[in-house]
Short mmCIF file of C-alpha atoms in Angstrom, two decimals:
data_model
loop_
_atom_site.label_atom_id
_atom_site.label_comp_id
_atom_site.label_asym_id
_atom_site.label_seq_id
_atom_site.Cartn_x
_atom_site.Cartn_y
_atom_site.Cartn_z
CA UNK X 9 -6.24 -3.90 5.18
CA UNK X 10 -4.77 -0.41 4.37
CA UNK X 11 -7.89 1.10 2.84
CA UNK X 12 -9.79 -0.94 5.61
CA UNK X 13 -7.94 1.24 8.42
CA UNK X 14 -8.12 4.59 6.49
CA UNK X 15 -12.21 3.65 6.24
CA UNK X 16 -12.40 4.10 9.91
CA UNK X 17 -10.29 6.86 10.51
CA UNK X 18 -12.20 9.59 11.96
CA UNK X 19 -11.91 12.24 9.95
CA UNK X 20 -11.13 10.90 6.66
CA UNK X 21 -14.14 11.71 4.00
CA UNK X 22 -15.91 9.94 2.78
CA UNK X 23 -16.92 11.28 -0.86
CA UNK X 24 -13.57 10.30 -1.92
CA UNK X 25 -12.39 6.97 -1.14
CA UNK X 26 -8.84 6.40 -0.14
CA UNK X 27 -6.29 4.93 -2.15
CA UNK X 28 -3.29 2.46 -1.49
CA UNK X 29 -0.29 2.53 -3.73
CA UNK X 30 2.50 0.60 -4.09
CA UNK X 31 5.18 2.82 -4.46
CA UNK X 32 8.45 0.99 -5.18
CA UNK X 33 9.99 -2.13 -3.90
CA UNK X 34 12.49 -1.93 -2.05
CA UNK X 35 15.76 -4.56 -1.09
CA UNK X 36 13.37 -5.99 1.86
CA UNK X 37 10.34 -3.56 1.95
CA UNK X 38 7.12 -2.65 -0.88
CA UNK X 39 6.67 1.09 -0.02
CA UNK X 40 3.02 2.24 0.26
CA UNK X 41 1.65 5.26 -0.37
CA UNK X 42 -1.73 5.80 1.13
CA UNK X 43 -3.66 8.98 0.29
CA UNK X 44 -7.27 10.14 1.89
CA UNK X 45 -8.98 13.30 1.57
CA UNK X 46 -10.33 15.86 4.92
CA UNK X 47 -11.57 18.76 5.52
CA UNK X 48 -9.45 21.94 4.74
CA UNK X 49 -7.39 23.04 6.91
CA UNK X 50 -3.90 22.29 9.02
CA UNK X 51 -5.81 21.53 12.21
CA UNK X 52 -8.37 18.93 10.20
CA UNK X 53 -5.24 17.62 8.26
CA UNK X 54 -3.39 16.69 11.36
CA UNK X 55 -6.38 15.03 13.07
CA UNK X 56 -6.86 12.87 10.03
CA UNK X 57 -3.15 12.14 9.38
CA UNK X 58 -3.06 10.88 13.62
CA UNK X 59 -6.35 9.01 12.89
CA UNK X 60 -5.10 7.21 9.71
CA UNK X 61 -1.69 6.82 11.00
CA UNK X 62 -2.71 4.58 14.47
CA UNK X 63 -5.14 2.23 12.31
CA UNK X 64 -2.73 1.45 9.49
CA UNK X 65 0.09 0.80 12.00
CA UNK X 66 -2.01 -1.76 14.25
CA UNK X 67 -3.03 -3.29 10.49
CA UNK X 68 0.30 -4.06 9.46
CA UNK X 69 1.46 -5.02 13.12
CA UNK X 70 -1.57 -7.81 12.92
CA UNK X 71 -0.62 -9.11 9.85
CA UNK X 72 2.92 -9.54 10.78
CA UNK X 73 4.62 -6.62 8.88
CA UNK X 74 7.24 -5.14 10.88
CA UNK X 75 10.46 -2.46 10.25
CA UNK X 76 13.87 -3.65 10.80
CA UNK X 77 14.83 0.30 10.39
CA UNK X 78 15.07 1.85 13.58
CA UNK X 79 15.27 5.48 11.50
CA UNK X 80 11.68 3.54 9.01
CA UNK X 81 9.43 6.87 8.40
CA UNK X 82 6.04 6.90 6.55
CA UNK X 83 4.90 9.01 4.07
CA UNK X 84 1.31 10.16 2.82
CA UNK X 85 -0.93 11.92 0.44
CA UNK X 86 -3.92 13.78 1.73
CA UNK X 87 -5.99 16.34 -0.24
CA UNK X 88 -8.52 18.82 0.32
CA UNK X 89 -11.80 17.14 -1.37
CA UNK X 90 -12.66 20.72 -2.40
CA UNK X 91 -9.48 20.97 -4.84
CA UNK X 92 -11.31 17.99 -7.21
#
């Protein structure tokens, strides 16, 4: 469902596909780290990081996930498909 949402995030391209992660589990939580490539530069990388952002949250609100953490934060990985 993660690599689903970052699919149809505008923005995201698509000559390198996105990756999901797990990350580390935690005492009630399996951390994710999701990482998708854009186009360089800070304007492109905050459009994409909004675009991925919305989708993945809706995901994981339809499939039940939720935070217990009022202070829960998110964390990604986005590249430049130029730098590979």
């Amino acid at each position: 469902m993660l690599l689903a949402a970052c699919r149809s995030a505008e923005g995201v391209v698509e000559q390198r596909p996105a990756e999901v992660w797990v990350e580390e589990f935690g005492e009630s939580s399996i951390n994710f780290t999701v990482r998708y490539w854009h186009a360089a530069g800070i304007a492109s990388r905050w459009r994409a990081r909004n675009a991925v952002a919305l989708p993945v949250d809706a995901a994981l609100g339809e499939a039940g996930m939720t935070t217990e953490d009022d202070n829960a934060s998110a964390t990604h990985d986005h590249h430049d498909p130029r730098d590979f």
